[in-house]
Short mmCIF file of C-alpha atoms and ligand atoms in Angstrom, two decimals:
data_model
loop_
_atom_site.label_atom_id
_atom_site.label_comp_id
_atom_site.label_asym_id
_atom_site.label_seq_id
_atom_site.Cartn_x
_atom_site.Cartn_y
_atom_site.Cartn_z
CA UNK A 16 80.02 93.25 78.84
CA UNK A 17 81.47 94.57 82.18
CA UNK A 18 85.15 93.73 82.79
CA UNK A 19 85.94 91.03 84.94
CA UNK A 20 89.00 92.43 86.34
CA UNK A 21 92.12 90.66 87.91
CA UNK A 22 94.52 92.36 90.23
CA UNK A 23 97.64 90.92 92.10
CA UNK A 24 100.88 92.19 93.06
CA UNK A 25 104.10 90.92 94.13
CA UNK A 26 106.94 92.13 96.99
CA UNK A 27 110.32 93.23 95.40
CA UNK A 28 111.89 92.12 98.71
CA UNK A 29 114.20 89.05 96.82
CA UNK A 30 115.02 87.47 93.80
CA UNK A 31 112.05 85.82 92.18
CA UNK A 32 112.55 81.85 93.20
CA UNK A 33 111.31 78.23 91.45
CA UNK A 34 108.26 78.78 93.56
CA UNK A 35 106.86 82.03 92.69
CA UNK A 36 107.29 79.91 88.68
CA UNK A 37 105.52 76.94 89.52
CA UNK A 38 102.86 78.99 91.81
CA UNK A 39 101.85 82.41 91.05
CA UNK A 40 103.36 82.80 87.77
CA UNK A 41 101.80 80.21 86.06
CA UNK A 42 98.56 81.41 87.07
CA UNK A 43 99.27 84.87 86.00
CA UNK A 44 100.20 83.21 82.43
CA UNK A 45 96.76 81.57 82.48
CA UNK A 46 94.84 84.77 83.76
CA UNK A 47 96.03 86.85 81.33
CA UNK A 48 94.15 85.50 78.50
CA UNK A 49 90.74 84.82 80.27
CA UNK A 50 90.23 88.56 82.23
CA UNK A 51 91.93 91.97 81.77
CA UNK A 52 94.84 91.87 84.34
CA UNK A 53 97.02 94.38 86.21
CA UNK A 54 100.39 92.82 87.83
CA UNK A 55 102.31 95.14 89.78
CA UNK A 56 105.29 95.73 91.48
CA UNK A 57 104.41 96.92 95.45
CA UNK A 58 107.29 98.36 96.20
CA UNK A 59 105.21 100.51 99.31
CA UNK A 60 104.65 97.14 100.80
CA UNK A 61 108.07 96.53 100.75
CA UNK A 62 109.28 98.71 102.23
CA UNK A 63 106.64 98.21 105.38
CA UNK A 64 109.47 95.66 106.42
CA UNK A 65 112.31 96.94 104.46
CA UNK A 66 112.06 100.41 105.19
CA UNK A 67 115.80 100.73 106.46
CA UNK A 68 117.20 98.74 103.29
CA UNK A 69 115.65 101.23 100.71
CA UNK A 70 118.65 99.21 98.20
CA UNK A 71 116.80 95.98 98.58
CA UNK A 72 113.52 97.26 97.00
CA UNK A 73 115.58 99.51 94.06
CA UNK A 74 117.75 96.27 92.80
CA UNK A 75 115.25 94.16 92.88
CA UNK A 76 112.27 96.23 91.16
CA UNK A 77 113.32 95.73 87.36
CA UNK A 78 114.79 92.44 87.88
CA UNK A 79 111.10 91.35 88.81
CA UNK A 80 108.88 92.77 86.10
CA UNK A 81 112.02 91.18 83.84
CA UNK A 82 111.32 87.54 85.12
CA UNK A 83 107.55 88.12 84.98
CA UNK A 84 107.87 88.60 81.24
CA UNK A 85 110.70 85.75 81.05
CA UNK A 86 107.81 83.17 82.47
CA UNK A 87 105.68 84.71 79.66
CA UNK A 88 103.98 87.29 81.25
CA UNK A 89 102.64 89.60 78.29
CA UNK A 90 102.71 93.20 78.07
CA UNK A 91 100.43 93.20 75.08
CA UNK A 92 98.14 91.51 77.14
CA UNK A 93 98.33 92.34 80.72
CA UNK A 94 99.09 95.88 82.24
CA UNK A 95 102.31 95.99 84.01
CA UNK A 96 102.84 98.70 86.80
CA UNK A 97 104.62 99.85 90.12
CA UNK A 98 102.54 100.63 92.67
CA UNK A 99 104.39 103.71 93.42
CA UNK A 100 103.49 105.57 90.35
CA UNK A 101 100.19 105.10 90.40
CA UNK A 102 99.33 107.54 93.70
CA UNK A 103 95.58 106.65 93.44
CA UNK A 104 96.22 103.72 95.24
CA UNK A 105 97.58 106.19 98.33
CA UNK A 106 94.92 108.39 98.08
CA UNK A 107 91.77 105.60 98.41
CA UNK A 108 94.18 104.24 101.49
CA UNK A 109 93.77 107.08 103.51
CA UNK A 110 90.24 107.76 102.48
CA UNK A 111 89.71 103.86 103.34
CA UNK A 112 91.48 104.16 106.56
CA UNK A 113 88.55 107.25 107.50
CA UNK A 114 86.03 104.07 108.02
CA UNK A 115 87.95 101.09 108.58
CA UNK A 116 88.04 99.65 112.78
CA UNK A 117 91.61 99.29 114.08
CA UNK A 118 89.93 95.86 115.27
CA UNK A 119 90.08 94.34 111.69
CA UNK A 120 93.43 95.40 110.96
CA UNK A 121 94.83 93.52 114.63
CA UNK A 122 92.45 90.57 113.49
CA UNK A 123 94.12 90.11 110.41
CA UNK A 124 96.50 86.71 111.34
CA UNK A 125 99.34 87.65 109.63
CA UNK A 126 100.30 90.61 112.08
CA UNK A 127 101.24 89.00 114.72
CA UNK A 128 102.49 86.35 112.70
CA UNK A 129 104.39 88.18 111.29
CA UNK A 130 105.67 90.43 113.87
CA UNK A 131 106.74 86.99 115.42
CA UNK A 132 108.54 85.52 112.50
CA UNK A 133 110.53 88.52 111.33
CA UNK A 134 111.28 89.75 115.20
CA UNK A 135 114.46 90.99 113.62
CA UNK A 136 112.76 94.00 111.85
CA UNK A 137 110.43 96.13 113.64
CA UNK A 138 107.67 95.96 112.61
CA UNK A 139 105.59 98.17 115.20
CA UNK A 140 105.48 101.01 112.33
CA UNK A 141 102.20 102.91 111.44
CA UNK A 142 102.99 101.86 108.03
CA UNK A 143 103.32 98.26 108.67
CA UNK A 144 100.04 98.48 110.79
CA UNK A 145 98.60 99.83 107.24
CA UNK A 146 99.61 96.64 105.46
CA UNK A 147 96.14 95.00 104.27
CA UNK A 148 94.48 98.58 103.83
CA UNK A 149 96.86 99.27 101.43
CA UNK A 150 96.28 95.99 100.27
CA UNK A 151 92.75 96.50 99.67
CA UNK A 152 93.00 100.17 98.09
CA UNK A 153 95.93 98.39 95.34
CA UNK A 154 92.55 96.39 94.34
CA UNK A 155 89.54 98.42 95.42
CA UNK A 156 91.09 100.88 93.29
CA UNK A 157 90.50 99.04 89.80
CA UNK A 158 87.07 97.59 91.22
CA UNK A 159 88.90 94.38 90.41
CA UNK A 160 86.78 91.04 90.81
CA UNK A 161 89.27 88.59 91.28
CA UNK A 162 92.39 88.28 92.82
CA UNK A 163 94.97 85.45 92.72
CA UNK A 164 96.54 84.95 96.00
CA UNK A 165 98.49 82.26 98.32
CA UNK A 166 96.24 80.87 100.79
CA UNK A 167 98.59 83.01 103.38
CA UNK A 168 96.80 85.82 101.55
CA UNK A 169 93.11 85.00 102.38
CA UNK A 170 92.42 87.26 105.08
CA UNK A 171 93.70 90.07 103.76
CA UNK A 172 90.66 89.68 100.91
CA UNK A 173 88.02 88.52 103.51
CA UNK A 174 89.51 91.90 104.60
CA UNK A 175 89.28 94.19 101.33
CA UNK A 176 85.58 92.35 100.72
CA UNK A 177 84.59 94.30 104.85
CA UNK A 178 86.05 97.43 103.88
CA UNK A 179 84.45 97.48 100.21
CA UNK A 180 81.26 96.51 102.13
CA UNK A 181 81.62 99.14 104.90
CA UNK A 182 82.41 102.05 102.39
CA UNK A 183 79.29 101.41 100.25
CA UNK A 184 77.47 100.90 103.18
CA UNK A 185 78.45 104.63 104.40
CA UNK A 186 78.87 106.55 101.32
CA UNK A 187 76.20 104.73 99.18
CA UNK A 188 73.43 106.26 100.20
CA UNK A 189 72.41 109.24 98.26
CA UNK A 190 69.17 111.01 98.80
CA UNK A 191 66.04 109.93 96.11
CA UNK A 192 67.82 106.45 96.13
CA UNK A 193 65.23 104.11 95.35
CA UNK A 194 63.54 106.76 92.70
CA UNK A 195 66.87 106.84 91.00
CA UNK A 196 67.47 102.51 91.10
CA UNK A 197 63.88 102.50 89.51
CA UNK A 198 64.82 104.88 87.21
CA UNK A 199 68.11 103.46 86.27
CA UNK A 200 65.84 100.00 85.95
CA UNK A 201 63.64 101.47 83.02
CA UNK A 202 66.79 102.03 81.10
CA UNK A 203 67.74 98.36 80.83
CA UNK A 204 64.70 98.27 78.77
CA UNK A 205 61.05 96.88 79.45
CA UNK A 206 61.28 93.52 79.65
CA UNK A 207 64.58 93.54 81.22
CA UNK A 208 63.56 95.55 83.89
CA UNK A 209 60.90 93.47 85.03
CA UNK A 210 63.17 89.92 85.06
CA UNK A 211 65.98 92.27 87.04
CA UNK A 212 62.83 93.34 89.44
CA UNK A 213 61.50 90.04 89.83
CA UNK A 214 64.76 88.51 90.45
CA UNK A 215 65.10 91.09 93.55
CA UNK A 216 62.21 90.47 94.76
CA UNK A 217 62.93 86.41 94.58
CA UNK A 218 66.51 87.25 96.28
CA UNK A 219 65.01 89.51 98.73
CA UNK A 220 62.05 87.77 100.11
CA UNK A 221 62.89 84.39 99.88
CA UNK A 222 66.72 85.11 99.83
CA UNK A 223 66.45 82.89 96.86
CA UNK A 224 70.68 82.89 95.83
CA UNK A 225 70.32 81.96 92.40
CA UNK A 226 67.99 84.51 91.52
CA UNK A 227 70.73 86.99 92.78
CA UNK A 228 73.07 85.01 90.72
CA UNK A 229 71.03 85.69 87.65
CA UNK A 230 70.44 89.42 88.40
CA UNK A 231 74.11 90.17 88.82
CA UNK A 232 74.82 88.31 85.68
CA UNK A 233 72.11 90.40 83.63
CA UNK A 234 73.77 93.56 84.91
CA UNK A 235 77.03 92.65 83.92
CA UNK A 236 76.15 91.63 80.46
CA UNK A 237 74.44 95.56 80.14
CA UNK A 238 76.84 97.98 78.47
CA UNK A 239 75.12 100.80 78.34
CA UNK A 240 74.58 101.84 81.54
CA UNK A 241 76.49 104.95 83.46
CA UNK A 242 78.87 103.97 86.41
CA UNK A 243 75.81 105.63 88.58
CA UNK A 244 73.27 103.55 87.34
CA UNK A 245 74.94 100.46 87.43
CA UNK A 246 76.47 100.64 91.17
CA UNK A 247 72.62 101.62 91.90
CA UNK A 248 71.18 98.30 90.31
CA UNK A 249 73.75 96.41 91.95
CA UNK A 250 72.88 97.69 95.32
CA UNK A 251 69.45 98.27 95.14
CA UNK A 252 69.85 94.22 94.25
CA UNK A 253 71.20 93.61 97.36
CA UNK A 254 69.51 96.00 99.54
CA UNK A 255 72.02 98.70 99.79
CA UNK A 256 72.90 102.02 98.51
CA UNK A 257 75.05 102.36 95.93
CA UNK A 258 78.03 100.16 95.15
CA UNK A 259 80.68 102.71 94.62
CA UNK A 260 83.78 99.83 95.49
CA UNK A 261 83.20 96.15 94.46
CA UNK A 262 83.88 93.26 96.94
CA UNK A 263 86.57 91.27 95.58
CA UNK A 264 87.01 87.20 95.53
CA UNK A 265 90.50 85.23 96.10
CA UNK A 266 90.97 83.12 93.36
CA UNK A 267 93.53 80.56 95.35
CA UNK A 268 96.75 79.92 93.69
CA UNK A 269 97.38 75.87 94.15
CA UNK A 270 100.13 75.42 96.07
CA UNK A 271 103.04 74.63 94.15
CA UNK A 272 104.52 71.52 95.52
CA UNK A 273 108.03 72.16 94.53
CA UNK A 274 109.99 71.69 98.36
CA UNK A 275 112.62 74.19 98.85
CA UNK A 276 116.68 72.68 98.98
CA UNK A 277 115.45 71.45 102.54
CA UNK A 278 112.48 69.52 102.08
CA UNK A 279 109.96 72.02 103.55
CA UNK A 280 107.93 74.29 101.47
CA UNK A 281 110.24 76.69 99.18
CA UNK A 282 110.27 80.09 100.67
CA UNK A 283 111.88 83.07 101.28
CA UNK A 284 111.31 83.47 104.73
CA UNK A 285 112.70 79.46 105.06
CA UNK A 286 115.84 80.33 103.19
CA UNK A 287 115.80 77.30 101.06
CA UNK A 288 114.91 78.67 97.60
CA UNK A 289 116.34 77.75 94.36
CA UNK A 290 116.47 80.97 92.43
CA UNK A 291 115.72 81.45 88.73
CA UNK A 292 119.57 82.30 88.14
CA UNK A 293 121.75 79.88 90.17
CA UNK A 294 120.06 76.33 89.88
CA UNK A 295 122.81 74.84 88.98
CA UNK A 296 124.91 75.75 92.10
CA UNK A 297 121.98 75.49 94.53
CA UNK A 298 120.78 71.61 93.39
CA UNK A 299 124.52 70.22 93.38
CA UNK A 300 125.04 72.04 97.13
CA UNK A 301 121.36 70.73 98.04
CA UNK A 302 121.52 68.61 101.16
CA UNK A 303 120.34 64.89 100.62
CA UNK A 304 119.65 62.15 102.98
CA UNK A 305 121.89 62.23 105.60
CA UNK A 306 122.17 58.60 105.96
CA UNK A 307 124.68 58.40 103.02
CA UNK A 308 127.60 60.14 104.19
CA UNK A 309 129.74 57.81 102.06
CA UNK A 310 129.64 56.73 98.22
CA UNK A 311 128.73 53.64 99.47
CA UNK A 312 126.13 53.94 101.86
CA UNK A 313 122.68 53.43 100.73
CA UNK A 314 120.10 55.60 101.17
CA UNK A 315 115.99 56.03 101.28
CA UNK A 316 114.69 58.56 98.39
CA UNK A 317 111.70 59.31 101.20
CA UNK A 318 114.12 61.36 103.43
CA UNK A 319 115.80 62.94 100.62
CA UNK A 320 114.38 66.37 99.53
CA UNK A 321 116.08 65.44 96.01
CA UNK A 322 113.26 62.91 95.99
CA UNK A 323 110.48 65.34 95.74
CA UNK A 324 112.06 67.45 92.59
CA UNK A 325 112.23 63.86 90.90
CA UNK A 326 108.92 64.13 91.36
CA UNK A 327 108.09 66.95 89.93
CA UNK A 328 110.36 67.08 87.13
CA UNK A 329 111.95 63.05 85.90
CA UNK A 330 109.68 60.67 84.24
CA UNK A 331 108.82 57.20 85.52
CA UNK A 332 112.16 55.85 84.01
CA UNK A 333 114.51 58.09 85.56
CA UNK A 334 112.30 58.18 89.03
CA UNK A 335 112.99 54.30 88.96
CA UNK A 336 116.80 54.71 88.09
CA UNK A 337 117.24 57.47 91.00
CA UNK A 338 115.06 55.25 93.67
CA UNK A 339 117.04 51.72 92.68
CA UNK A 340 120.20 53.54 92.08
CA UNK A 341 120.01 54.92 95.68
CA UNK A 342 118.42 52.01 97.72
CA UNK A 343 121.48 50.08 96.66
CA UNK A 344 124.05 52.57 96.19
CA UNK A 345 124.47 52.28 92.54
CA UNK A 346 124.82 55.65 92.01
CA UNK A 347 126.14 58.74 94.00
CA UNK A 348 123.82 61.93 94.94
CA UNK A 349 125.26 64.60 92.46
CA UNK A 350 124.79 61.72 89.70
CA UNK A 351 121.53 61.81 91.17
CA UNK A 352 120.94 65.32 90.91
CA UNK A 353 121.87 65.79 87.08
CA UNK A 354 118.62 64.77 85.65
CA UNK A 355 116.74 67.62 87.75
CA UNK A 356 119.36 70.03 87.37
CA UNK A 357 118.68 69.08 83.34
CA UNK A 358 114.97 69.20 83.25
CA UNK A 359 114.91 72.52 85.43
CA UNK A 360 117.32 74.08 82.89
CA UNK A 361 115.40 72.74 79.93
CA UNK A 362 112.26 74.29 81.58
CA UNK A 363 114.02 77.81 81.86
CA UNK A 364 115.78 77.49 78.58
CA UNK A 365 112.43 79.68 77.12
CA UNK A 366 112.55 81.78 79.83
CA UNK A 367 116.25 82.89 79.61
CA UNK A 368 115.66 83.51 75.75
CA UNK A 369 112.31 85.61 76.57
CA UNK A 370 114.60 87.73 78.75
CA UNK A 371 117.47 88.44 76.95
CA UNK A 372 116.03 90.91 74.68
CA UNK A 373 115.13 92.92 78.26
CA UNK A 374 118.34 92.27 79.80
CA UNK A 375 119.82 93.78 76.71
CA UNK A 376 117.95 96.67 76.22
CA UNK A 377 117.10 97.90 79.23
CA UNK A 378 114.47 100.92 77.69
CA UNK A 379 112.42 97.96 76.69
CA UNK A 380 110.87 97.42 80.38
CA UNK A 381 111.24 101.08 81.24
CA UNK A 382 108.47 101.12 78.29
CA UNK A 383 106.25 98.68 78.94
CA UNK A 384 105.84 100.18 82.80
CA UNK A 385 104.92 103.33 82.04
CA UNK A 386 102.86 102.12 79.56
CA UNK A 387 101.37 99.90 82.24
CA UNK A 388 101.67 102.65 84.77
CA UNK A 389 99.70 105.21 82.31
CA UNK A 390 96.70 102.36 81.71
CA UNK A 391 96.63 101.92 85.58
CA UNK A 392 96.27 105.19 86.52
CA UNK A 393 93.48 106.00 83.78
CA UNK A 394 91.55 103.29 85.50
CA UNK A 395 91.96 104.31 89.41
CA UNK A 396 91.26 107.58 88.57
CA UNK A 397 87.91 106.91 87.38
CA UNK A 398 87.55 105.15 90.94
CA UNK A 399 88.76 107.99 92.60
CA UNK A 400 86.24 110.30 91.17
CA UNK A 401 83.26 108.41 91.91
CA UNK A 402 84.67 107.82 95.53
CA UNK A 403 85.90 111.73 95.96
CA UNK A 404 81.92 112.33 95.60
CA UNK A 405 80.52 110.05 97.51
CA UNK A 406 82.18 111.28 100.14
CA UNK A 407 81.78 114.62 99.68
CA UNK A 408 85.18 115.83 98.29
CA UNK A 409 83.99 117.09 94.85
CA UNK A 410 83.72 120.78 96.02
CA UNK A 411 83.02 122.76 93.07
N1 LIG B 523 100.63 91.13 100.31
C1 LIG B 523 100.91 90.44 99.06
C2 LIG B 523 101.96 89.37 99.35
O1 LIG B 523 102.71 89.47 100.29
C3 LIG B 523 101.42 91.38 98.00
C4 LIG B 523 100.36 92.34 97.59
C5 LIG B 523 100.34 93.69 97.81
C6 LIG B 523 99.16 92.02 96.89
N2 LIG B 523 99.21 94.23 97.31
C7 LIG B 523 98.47 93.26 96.74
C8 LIG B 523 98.62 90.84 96.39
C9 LIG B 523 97.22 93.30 96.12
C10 LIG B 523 97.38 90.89 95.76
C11 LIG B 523 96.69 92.12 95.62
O2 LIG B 523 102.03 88.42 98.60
FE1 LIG B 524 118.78 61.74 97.42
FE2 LIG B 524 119.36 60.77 95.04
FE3 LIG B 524 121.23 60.93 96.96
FE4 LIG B 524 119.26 59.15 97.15
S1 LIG B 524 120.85 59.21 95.58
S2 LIG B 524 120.01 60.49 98.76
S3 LIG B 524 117.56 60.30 96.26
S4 LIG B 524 120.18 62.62 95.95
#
């Protein structure tokens, strides 16, 4: 059985917030036990925007891989790494950038959006311009299959899937191609060879998509097949050369709904994020609806972004208690605000207690990355040997 891999990565530009918890983190948790996983910290990518506050990235690089294991991230099961240390992922960027058209970097939406929104920091650096290339060489790199992103994030890996494409449409062909797909064909064994051939020739004539399906899925269920052979059944599937890099999917991470202390969606970028380590301070300060400047005034839980964490967090009873309770000014806002600030407390009361042990031994994380950092690096450099060759860098 061929690993179904699963690669994401996170910014250390900030603390980590309520959001990244009830978004990304959660699905991490889940991940972790259905596909082999590498998380890592992509400390390059921040500093395509932070470049001048080098600090920013340092502080902020252990205090992330500690709240990843605090919302139950597991080092025995996923493989925890910083980008940095793992050089691989440098090395297929430049190669990458040898056949990838300016044109699909500048189509890329979040360039100019981005250039727009942070018009503070200048962002008309080469390295900025390299953004979703390096993007796509952090999971190229692994051959991962899936990749659990924010819908922001989506055409950066309609990006990766065009570059993965393009590179094993360049360096896939080798010469004696189809003599070596038929040969690799033999070795799944008779009878498997012809369902695999008949299945091409279903997908290929009549572009018959579940017969391509079922051909890909009676590859990956072959384990004894070389790299070589198997990137040559996969392409000569599909009418290719080789397939040396593997076109990854998005696996969308729901949005959470949690809104941020203002009512819009809980960002970084919006500055209205409840952090892991201050909720108390940032719920009681929280604005509310601004129709009840006194005690006394009653308000509507609609216009109240204290509403919306009811929502998420308080039970029907306390929901009706907050919604009465307002409407007739029963109660006041920070009264209002204790059940939330409870239940969000409660919530993290596991997570504190998973990160004590790291906060007081510090060695402990240090451990786990290069652990992580080791296992990553055995895996990219595989990658990087097959790609070295293909594109004629394996001088001997
Ligand atoms: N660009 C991603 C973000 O801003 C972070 C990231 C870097 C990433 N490399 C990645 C995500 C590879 C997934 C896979 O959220
Ligand atoms: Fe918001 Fe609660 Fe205050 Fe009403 S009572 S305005 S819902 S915090």
């Amino acid at each position: 059985m061929v690993e179904e891999r699963v690669v994401s990565g996170m910014r250390p530009t900030g603390a980590l917030h309520l959001g990244h918890f009830h978004g990304a983190l959660k699905n991490w948790v889940r991940l972790q036990s259905e596909h082999p996983c590498l998380f890592f910290v992509a400390d390059w990518h921040a500093l395509t925007t932070h470049y001048e506050t080098p600090e920013v990235v340092e502080e902020n690089v252990w205090d992330m891989v500690i709240d990843w294991l605090a919302a139950g991230i597991d080092p025995a099961q996923a493989t925890l790494f910083i980008q940095s240390r793992v050089p691989e992922h440098a090395e297929l960027h430049v190669l990458l950038s040898m056949t990838t058209p300016l044109a699909w970097r500048e189509r890329v939406p979040s360039y100019k959006d981005q250039q727009e929104k942070l018009a503070d920091r200048d962002l008309s650096t080469y390295g900025f311009l390299g953004y979703p290339l390096l993007q796509a060489a952090d999971v190229l790199v692994y051959r991962a299959k899936y990749v659990p992103v924010g819908e922001d994030q989506v055409p950066h890996i309609e990006m990766m899937r065009e570059v993965a494409r393009r590179f094993n449409h360049v360096y896939g062909r080798e010469p004696g191609f189809e003599d070596k797909a038929k040969a690799a064909a033999k070795k799944l064994g008779s009878r498997k060879a012809k369902v695999y051939m008949e299945l091409r020739t279903k997908y290929q004539e009549k572009g018959d998509a579940e017969a391509l399906a079922a051909a890909r899925a009676l590859l990956e269920k072959q384990g004894n097949l070389s790299v070589a052979d198997r990137e040559r059944l996969f392409g000569y599937l599909e009418g290719g050369g080789r397939m040396i890099l593997v076109e990854p999917e998005a696996l969308l991470t729901e949005a959470s709904k949690l809104p941020g202390v203002d009512g819009q969606k809980m960002s970084k970028s919006y500055n209205n994020t409840i952090s892991l380590r201050s909720v108390r301070k940032k719920i009681r300060t929280m604005p509310t609806d601004p129709a009840r400047v006194k005690r006394s005034d009653p308000g509507d839980p609609e216009k109240c972004p204290v509403w919306q964490l009811h929502l998420v967090y308080s039970d029907e009873k306390t929901r009706q208690w907050a919604n009465q309770g307002c409407r007739t000014a029963g109660i006041g806002c920070l009264e209002c605000k204790q059940p939330v600030i409870d239940a969000v407390l409660a919530e993290q009361g596991p997570m504190r207690e998973r990160a004590q042990k790291y906060l007081d031994d510090p060695t402990l994380v240090r451990n786990i990355v290069a652990d992580g950092c080791e296992k990553a690096r055995k895996l990219a450099r595989e990658t990087m040997r097959e790609v070295r060759e293909a594109m004629g860098l394996a001088y001997t």
